[in-house]
PDB file of C-alpha atoms and ligand atoms in Angstrom:
ATOM      1  CA  MET A   4      22.946  67.633 114.827  1.00 89.00           C
ATOM      2  CA  ALA A   5      26.041  67.381 112.687  1.00 97.00           C
ATOM      3  CA  GLU A   6      29.257  68.799 113.891  1.00 98.00           C
ATOM      4  CA  TYR A   7      29.603  71.541 111.181  1.00 98.00           C
ATOM      5  CA  THR A   8      26.544  73.825 110.222  1.00 98.00           C
ATOM      6  CA  LEU A   9      27.149  75.767 107.420  1.00 98.00           C
ATOM      7  CA  HIS A  10      24.929  78.943 107.022  1.00 98.00           C
ATOM      8  CA  CYS A  11      24.610  79.305 103.348  1.00 98.00           C
ATOM      9  CA  MET A  12      22.342  78.894  99.987  1.00 98.00           C
ATOM     10  CA  ALA A  13      22.928  77.518  96.980  1.00 98.00           C
ATOM     11  CA  GLU A  14      23.323  80.705  95.041  1.00 97.00           C
ATOM     12  CA  SER A  15      26.342  81.785  96.942  1.00 98.00           C
ATOM     13  CA  GLY A  16      29.645  80.916  95.627  1.00 98.00           C
ATOM     14  CA  HIS A  17      31.118  82.405  98.947  1.00 98.00           C
ATOM     15  CA  SER A  18      29.695  79.570 100.516  1.00 98.00           C
ATOM     16  CA  TYR A  19      30.186  76.961  98.046  1.00 98.00           C
ATOM     17  CA  LYS A  20      33.901  77.235  98.691  1.00 99.00           C
ATOM     18  CA  VAL A  21      33.176  76.121 102.236  1.00 99.00           C
ATOM     19  CA  ALA A  22      30.896  73.268 101.377  1.00 99.00           C
ATOM     20  CA  LEU A  23      33.408  71.706  98.788  1.00 98.00           C
ATOM     21  CA  MET A  24      35.765  71.931 101.123  1.00 99.00           C
ATOM     22  CA  LEU A  25      33.741  70.066 103.856  1.00 98.00           C
ATOM     23  CA  GLN A  26      32.703  67.610 101.621  1.00 98.00           C
ATOM     24  CA  LEU A  27      35.621  66.666 100.106  1.00 98.00           C
ATOM     25  CA  CYS A  28      37.294  66.170 103.830  1.00 98.00           C
ATOM     26  CA  GLY A  29      33.892  64.127 104.707  1.00 98.00           C
ATOM     27  CA  ALA A  30      33.321  66.148 107.531  1.00 98.00           C
ATOM     28  CA  ASP A  31      29.991  65.503 109.179  1.00 98.00           C
ATOM     29  CA  TRP A  32      27.993  68.901 107.915  1.00 98.00           C
ATOM     30  CA  SER A  33      24.831  70.185 106.967  1.00 98.00           C
ATOM     31  CA  PRO A  34      23.835  73.448 105.452  1.00 98.00           C
ATOM     32  CA  ARG A  35      21.057  75.677 106.947  1.00 97.00           C
ATOM     33  CA  TRP A  36      19.473  78.008 104.201  1.00 97.00           C
ATOM     34  CA  VAL A  37      19.514  81.406 105.050  1.00 98.00           C
ATOM     35  CA  ASP A  38      16.950  83.696 103.404  1.00 97.00           C
ATOM     36  CA  PHE A  39      19.327  85.923 101.795  1.00 97.00           C
ATOM     37  CA  PHE A  40      17.109  87.130  99.058  1.00 95.00           C
ATOM     38  CA  ASN A  41      14.506  88.188 101.757  1.00 95.00           C
ATOM     39  CA  GLY A  42      17.527  90.221 103.744  1.00 97.00           C
ATOM     40  CA  GLU A  43      18.055  87.658 106.478  1.00 98.00           C
ATOM     41  CA  THR A  44      21.732  88.722 106.524  1.00 98.00           C
ATOM     42  CA  ARG A  45      20.776  92.323 107.223  1.00 98.00           C
ATOM     43  CA  THR A  46      18.895  91.883 110.038  1.00 98.00           C
ATOM     44  CA  ASP A  47      20.129  92.447 113.353  1.00 98.00           C
ATOM     45  CA  ALA A  48      18.965  88.971 114.713  1.00 98.00           C
ATOM     46  CA  PHE A  49      21.184  87.485 112.078  1.00 98.00           C
ATOM     47  CA  ARG A  50      24.159  89.993 112.495  1.00 98.00           C
ATOM     48  CA  ASP A  51      24.107  89.829 116.751  1.00 98.00           C
ATOM     49  CA  THR A  52      23.704  85.771 116.465  1.00 98.00           C
ATOM     50  CA  TYR A  53      26.044  84.629 113.453  1.00 98.00           C
ATOM     51  CA  ASN A  54      27.935  87.537 111.990  1.00 98.00           C
ATOM     52  CA  GLU A  55      28.556  91.236 112.460  1.00 98.00           C
ATOM     53  CA  LEU A  56      29.681  91.732 109.088  1.00 98.00           C
ATOM     54  CA  GLY A  57      26.178  90.773 107.892  1.00 98.00           C
ATOM     55  CA  GLU A  58      27.575  87.815 105.287  1.00 98.00           C
ATOM     56  CA  VAL A  59      27.181  84.336 104.649  1.00 98.00           C
ATOM     57  CA  PRO A  60      29.351  81.726 104.470  1.00 98.00           C
ATOM     58  CA  VAL A  61      28.847  81.415 108.521  1.00 98.00           C
ATOM     59  CA  LEU A  62      30.546  77.819 109.904  1.00 98.00           C
ATOM     60  CA  GLU A  63      29.140  77.133 113.307  1.00 98.00           C
ATOM     61  CA  THR A  64      30.856  74.409 115.293  1.00 98.00           C
ATOM     62  CA  ASP A  65      31.309  73.752 118.805  1.00 95.00           C
ATOM     63  CA  GLY A  66      29.560  77.018 119.499  1.00 93.00           C
ATOM     64  CA  GLN A  67      31.726  78.900 117.526  1.00 97.00           C
ATOM     65  CA  MET A  68      30.833  80.997 114.568  1.00 98.00           C
ATOM     66  CA  LEU A  69      33.365  81.220 112.183  1.00 98.00           C
ATOM     67  CA  THR A  70      33.292  84.016 109.131  1.00 98.00           C
ATOM     68  CA  GLN A  71      34.893  84.727 105.602  1.00 98.00           C
ATOM     69  CA  SER A  72      35.352  81.921 103.469  1.00 98.00           C
ATOM     70  CA  GLY A  73      39.368  82.155 103.191  1.00 98.00           C
ATOM     71  CA  VAL A  74      39.578  82.119 107.279  1.00 98.00           C
ATOM     72  CA  ILE A  75      37.137  79.352 107.439  1.00 98.00           C
ATOM     73  CA  LEU A  76      39.312  77.293 104.580  1.00 98.00           C
ATOM     74  CA  ASP A  77      42.435  77.934 106.621  1.00 98.00           C
ATOM     75  CA  TRP A  78      40.668  76.764 109.684  1.00 98.00           C
ATOM     76  CA  LEU A  79      39.657  73.720 108.041  1.00 98.00           C
ATOM     77  CA  VAL A  80      43.131  72.633 106.677  1.00 98.00           C
ATOM     78  CA  GLU A  81      44.055  72.744 110.562  1.00 98.00           C
ATOM     79  CA  ARG A  82      41.218  70.502 111.408  1.00 98.00           C
ATOM     80  CA  PHE A  83      41.453  68.037 108.986  1.00 98.00           C
ATOM     81  CA  ASP A  84      44.856  68.192 107.715  1.00 98.00           C
ATOM     82  CA  GLN A  85      43.779  68.285 103.998  1.00 98.00           C
ATOM     83  CA  TYR A  86      44.005  70.415 100.889  1.00 98.00           C
ATOM     84  CA  GLY A  87      46.721  72.621 102.662  1.00 98.00           C
ATOM     85  CA  TRP A  88      50.352  73.272 102.412  1.00 98.00           C
ATOM     86  CA  ASP A  89      53.658  71.636 103.035  1.00 97.00           C
ATOM     87  CA  THR A  90      55.700  74.632 103.754  1.00 98.00           C
ATOM     88  CA  GLU A  91      55.611  78.188 104.708  1.00 98.00           C
ATOM     89  CA  ALA A  92      56.421  79.379 101.030  1.00 98.00           C
ATOM     90  CA  GLU A  93      53.065  77.206  99.816  1.00 98.00           C
ATOM     91  CA  ARG A  94      51.220  78.635 102.746  1.00 98.00           C
ATOM     92  CA  ARG A  95      52.129  82.164 101.386  1.00 98.00           C
ATOM     93  CA  GLU A  96      51.163  80.863  98.001  1.00 98.00           C
ATOM     94  CA  VAL A  97      47.543  79.573  99.198  1.00 98.00           C
ATOM     95  CA  LEU A  98      47.272  82.968 100.846  1.00 98.00           C
ATOM     96  CA  ARG A  99      48.058  84.846  97.691  1.00 98.00           C
ATOM     97  CA  TRP A 100      45.578  83.477  95.632  1.00 98.00           C
ATOM     98  CA  THR A 101      42.763  83.190  98.235  1.00 98.00           C
ATOM     99  CA  LEU A 102      43.366  87.430  98.486  1.00 98.00           C
ATOM    100  CA  PHE A 103      43.476  87.865  94.957  1.00 98.00           C
ATOM    101  CA  ASP A 104      40.491  85.754  94.406  1.00 98.00           C
ATOM    102  CA  ASN A 105      38.544  87.617  97.040  1.00 98.00           C
ATOM    103  CA  HIS A 106      39.892  90.694  95.701  1.00 98.00           C
ATOM    104  CA  LYS A 107      39.484  90.472  91.734  1.00 98.00           C
ATOM    105  CA  ILE A 108      37.819  87.297  90.930  1.00 98.00           C
ATOM    106  CA  SER A 109      34.735  85.845  92.766  1.00 98.00           C
ATOM    107  CA  SER A 110      33.955  89.243  94.336  1.00 97.00           C
ATOM    108  CA  GLN A 111      33.500  90.508  90.817  1.00 98.00           C
ATOM    109  CA  LEU A 112      32.273  87.156  89.267  1.00 98.00           C
ATOM    110  CA  GLY A 113      29.463  87.124  91.987  1.00 98.00           C
ATOM    111  CA  VAL A 114      28.321  90.662  91.361  1.00 98.00           C
ATOM    112  CA  LEU A 115      28.360  90.065  87.852  1.00 98.00           C
ATOM    113  CA  ARG A 116      26.493  86.944  87.979  1.00 98.00           C
ATOM    114  CA  PHE A 117      23.989  88.703  90.367  1.00 97.00           C
ATOM    115  CA  LEU A 118      23.054  91.353  88.414  1.00 98.00           C
ATOM    116  CA  ARG A 119      22.649  89.340  85.306  1.00 98.00           C
ATOM    117  CA  THR A 120      20.956  86.517  86.193  1.00 96.00           C
ATOM    118  CA  ILE A 121      19.421  87.184  89.634  1.00 95.00           C
ATOM    119  CA  ALA A 122      18.628  91.036  89.499  1.00 96.00           C
ATOM    120  CA  LYS A 123      18.091  90.807  85.559  1.00 97.00           C
ATOM    121  CA  THR A 124      19.546  94.343  85.358  1.00 98.00           C
ATOM    122  CA  GLY A 125      19.916  94.062  81.788  1.00 97.00           C
ATOM    123  CA  GLU A 126      23.399  95.350  80.143  1.00 98.00           C
ATOM    124  CA  THR A 127      24.328  98.549  82.003  1.00 98.00           C
ATOM    125  CA  GLU A 128      27.363 100.251  82.661  1.00 98.00           C
ATOM    126  CA  THR A 129      28.128  98.520  85.612  1.00 98.00           C
ATOM    127  CA  THR A 130      27.850  95.085  84.075  1.00 98.00           C
ATOM    128  CA  LYS A 131      30.050  96.279  81.126  1.00 98.00           C
ATOM    129  CA  TRP A 132      32.783  97.565  83.486  1.00 98.00           C
ATOM    130  CA  LEU A 133      32.204  94.195  85.925  1.00 98.00           C
ATOM    131  CA  ASP A 134      32.466  92.186  82.495  1.00 98.00           C
ATOM    132  CA  GLY A 135      35.738  93.374  81.761  1.00 98.00           C
ATOM    133  CA  ARG A 136      36.971  93.089  85.266  1.00 98.00           C
ATOM    134  CA  CYS A 137      36.271  89.588  85.504  1.00 98.00           C
ATOM    135  CA  ARG A 138      37.698  88.884  81.720  1.00 98.00           C
ATOM    136  CA  SER A 139      40.955  90.632  83.007  1.00 98.00           C
ATOM    137  CA  ALA A 140      41.250  88.405  86.058  1.00 98.00           C
ATOM    138  CA  LEU A 141      40.106  85.550  84.204  1.00 98.00           C
ATOM    139  CA  SER A 142      43.286  85.774  81.805  1.00 98.00           C
ATOM    140  CA  ILE A 143      45.490  86.062  84.503  1.00 98.00           C
ATOM    141  CA  LEU A 144      44.381  82.948  86.242  1.00 98.00           C
ATOM    142  CA  ASP A 145      44.548  81.379  82.279  1.00 98.00           C
ATOM    143  CA  LYS A 146      47.897  82.134  82.155  1.00 98.00           C
ATOM    144  CA  HIS A 147      48.976  80.739  85.374  1.00 98.00           C
ATOM    145  CA  LEU A 148      47.356  77.646  84.894  1.00 98.00           C
ATOM    146  CA  ALA A 149      48.704  77.334  81.502  1.00 98.00           C
ATOM    147  CA  SER A 150      51.865  75.968  83.957  1.00 98.00           C
ATOM    148  CA  ASN A 151      50.189  74.914  87.167  1.00 98.00           C
ATOM    149  CA  ALA A 152      47.710  71.827  87.466  1.00 98.00           C
ATOM    150  CA  PHE A 153      46.508  73.992  90.363  1.00 98.00           C
ATOM    151  CA  ALA A 154      46.675  77.308  92.016  1.00 98.00           C
ATOM    152  CA  ILE A 155      49.784  76.752  93.756  1.00 98.00           C
ATOM    153  CA  GLY A 156      51.514  74.091  91.348  1.00 96.00           C
ATOM    154  CA  ASN A 157      50.704  70.377  90.987  1.00 96.00           C
ATOM    155  CA  LYS A 158      48.433  69.429  94.103  1.00 98.00           C
ATOM    156  CA  PRO A 159      44.769  71.148  94.947  1.00 98.00           C
ATOM    157  CA  THR A 160      44.507  73.367  98.363  1.00 98.00           C
ATOM    158  CA  ILE A 161      41.801  75.838  99.633  1.00 99.00           C
ATOM    159  CA  ALA A 162      42.812  78.354  97.032  1.00 99.00           C
ATOM    160  CA  ASP A 163      41.580  76.340  94.260  1.00 99.00           C
ATOM    161  CA  PHE A 164      38.282  76.023  96.133  1.00 99.00           C
ATOM    162  CA  SER A 165      38.227  79.648  96.694  1.00 99.00           C
ATOM    163  CA  VAL A 166      38.983  80.780  92.954  1.00 98.00           C
ATOM    164  CA  CYS A 167      36.571  78.520  91.496  1.00 98.00           C
ATOM    165  CA  GLY A 168      33.560  79.611  93.969  1.00 98.00           C
ATOM    166  CA  TYR A 169      31.353  81.125  90.989  1.00 98.00           C
ATOM    167  CA  MET A 170      32.879  79.242  88.026  1.00 98.00           C
ATOM    168  CA  PHE A 171      30.440  76.153  88.078  1.00 98.00           C
ATOM    169  CA  TYR A 172      27.243  78.067  87.899  1.00 97.00           C
ATOM    170  CA  GLU A 173      27.369  77.515  84.246  1.00 92.00           C
ATOM    171  CA  GLY A 174      26.102  80.371  81.723  1.00 94.00           C
ATOM    172  CA  GLU A 175      24.935  82.515  84.884  1.00 97.00           C
ATOM    173  CA  THR A 176      27.996  85.027  84.852  1.00 97.00           C
ATOM    174  CA  GLY A 177      27.704  85.849  80.981  1.00 97.00           C
ATOM    175  CA  ILE A 178      31.244  84.613  80.386  1.00 98.00           C
ATOM    176  CA  ASP A 179      31.967  81.799  78.667  1.00 98.00           C
ATOM    177  CA  LEU A 180      34.703  79.849  80.155  1.00 98.00           C
ATOM    178  CA  ASN A 181      35.534  78.258  77.226  1.00 97.00           C
ATOM    179  CA  ASP A 182      37.507  81.197  76.332  1.00 97.00           C
ATOM    180  CA  TYR A 183      39.977  80.618  78.861  1.00 98.00           C
ATOM    181  CA  LYS A 184      40.959  76.846  78.066  1.00 98.00           C
ATOM    182  CA  ASN A 185      43.257  76.339  80.629  1.00 98.00           C
ATOM    183  CA  VAL A 186      40.507  77.398  83.516  1.00 98.00           C
ATOM    184  CA  THR A 187      37.805  75.001  82.102  1.00 98.00           C
ATOM    185  CA  SER A 188      40.920  72.316  82.104  1.00 98.00           C
ATOM    186  CA  TRP A 189      41.601  73.242  85.862  1.00 98.00           C
ATOM    187  CA  LEU A 190      37.840  73.037  86.631  1.00 98.00           C
ATOM    188  CA  GLU A 191      37.621  69.768  85.271  1.00 98.00           C
ATOM    189  CA  ARG A 192      40.604  68.519  87.412  1.00 98.00           C
ATOM    190  CA  ILE A 193      38.665  69.967  90.624  1.00 98.00           C
ATOM    191  CA  LYS A 194      35.371  68.005  89.455  1.00 98.00           C
ATOM    192  CA  ALA A 195      37.636  64.818  89.667  1.00 98.00           C
ATOM    193  CA  LEU A 196      38.333  65.233  93.041  1.00 98.00           C
ATOM    194  CA  PRO A 197      36.624  62.515  95.103  1.00 98.00           C
ATOM    195  CA  GLY A 198      33.439  63.451  96.451  1.00 97.00           C
ATOM    196  CA  TRP A 199      33.238  66.726  94.120  1.00 98.00           C
ATOM    197  CA  ASP A 200      29.847  68.154  93.842  1.00 98.00           C
ATOM    198  CA  HIS A 201      27.841  70.804  92.256  1.00 98.00           C
ATOM    199  CA  PRO A 202      26.838  73.973  94.699  1.00 98.00           C
ATOM    200  CA  ASN A 203      23.218  73.214  93.819  1.00 97.00           C
ATOM    201  CA  ASN A 204      23.552  69.617  95.292  1.00 98.00           C
ATOM    202  CA  LEU A 205      25.352  70.691  98.398  1.00 98.00           C
ATOM    203  CA  MET A 206      23.346  73.701  99.289  1.00 98.00           C
ATOM    204  CA  PRO A 207      19.697  74.293  99.551  1.00 97.00           C
ATOM    205  CA  SER A 208      18.048  77.384  97.634  1.00 96.00           C
ATOM    206  CA  LYS A 209      14.837  77.493  99.469  1.00 82.00           C
ATOM    207  CA  ALA A 210      13.687  76.683 102.971  1.00 66.00           C
ATOM    208  CA  PRO A 211      13.348  73.058 103.765  1.00 64.00           C
ATOM    209  CA  THR A 212       9.574  73.480 104.269  1.00 60.00           C
ATOM    210  CA  GLU A 213       9.073  74.848 100.830  1.00 57.00           C
ATOM    211  CA  ALA A 214      11.480  72.248  99.226  1.00 51.00           C
ATOM    212  CA  ALA A 215       9.347  69.305 100.655  1.00 46.00           C
TER     213      ALA A 215
HETATM  214  N1  GSH B 310      34.662  87.775 101.519  1.00 63.09           N
HETATM  215  C1  GSH B 310      33.636  87.112 101.813  1.00 63.09           C
HETATM  216  C2  GSH B 310      32.474  87.255 101.017  1.00 63.09           C
HETATM  217  C3  GSH B 310      30.733  86.767 101.325  1.00 63.09           C
HETATM  218  C4  GSH B 310      30.091  87.762 100.629  1.00 63.09           C
HETATM  219  O1  GSH B 310      30.015  88.655 100.117  1.00 63.09           O
HETATM  220  N2  GSH B 310      28.851  86.911 101.136  1.00 63.09           N
HETATM  221  C5  GSH B 310      27.516  87.515 100.308  1.00 63.09           C
HETATM  222  C6  GSH B 310      26.405  86.161 100.034  1.00 63.09           C
HETATM  223  S1  GSH B 310      27.466  85.433  98.500  1.00 63.09           S
HETATM  224  C7  GSH B 310      26.784  88.294 101.251  1.00 63.09           C
HETATM  225  O2  GSH B 310      26.576  87.783 102.464  1.00 63.09           O
HETATM  226  N3  GSH B 310      26.758  89.547 100.868  1.00 63.09           N
HETATM  227  C8  GSH B 310      25.852  90.394 102.089  1.00 63.09           C
HETATM  228  C9  GSH B 310      24.930  91.456 101.602  1.00 63.09           C
HETATM  229  O3  GSH B 310      25.232  91.584 100.322  1.00 63.09           O
HETATM  230  O4  GSH B 310      24.380  91.841 102.021  1.00 63.09           O
HETATM  231  C10 GSH B 310      33.947  85.615 102.027  1.00 63.09           C
HETATM  232  O5  GSH B 310      34.792  84.909 101.456  1.00 63.09           O
HETATM  233  O6  GSH B 310      33.255  84.790 103.043  1.00 63.09           O
END
């Protein structure tokens, strides 16, 4: 059994943040597919065993269940001493971008992508509203990246892995990232990190027995 088990599914950008960190750190990890679309995270069994919050990702290691991607990433920095900060000021910058991501970027891009590509609701007042919110957040990010190679300056950190969570699912949010040139250049820099891989290659999208 691997040292780390990531309870996740390929469609989850929040899980991808953790999968990417594990991969880039060369961790001994394996994914466990969660049957999210049939409601596994809403069952008492899941909530009692893995996460009372009813969400993926969950990182299981050494009998512990770690939840919330931002918390897990922070914990992994301490474990691997990689993709973290050198000063307290940098640590706060990492936290600032991780919180902004959780509130304004990944949460909204994730829901927009779900509505447009998975639930296929068609264009509604909700998708229109979310589209505007996402574009506004992307513009803020794009401006920041005009003078910063990565989220907190010149080095990649877990803040980048948080912010990019839903940005490699090309075409699925309905927002063309080419409208945000600094964002696409930054994504290329993340892709160039040794060990980078696409969410669909790191996490399964169906049960292993079905996939076999
Ligand atoms: N802030 C959380 C967000 C996690 C999240 O929203 N996960 C989604 C899947 S991508 C989920 O499990 N949602 C549960 C549900 O909708 O019932 C994190 O970063 O870990």
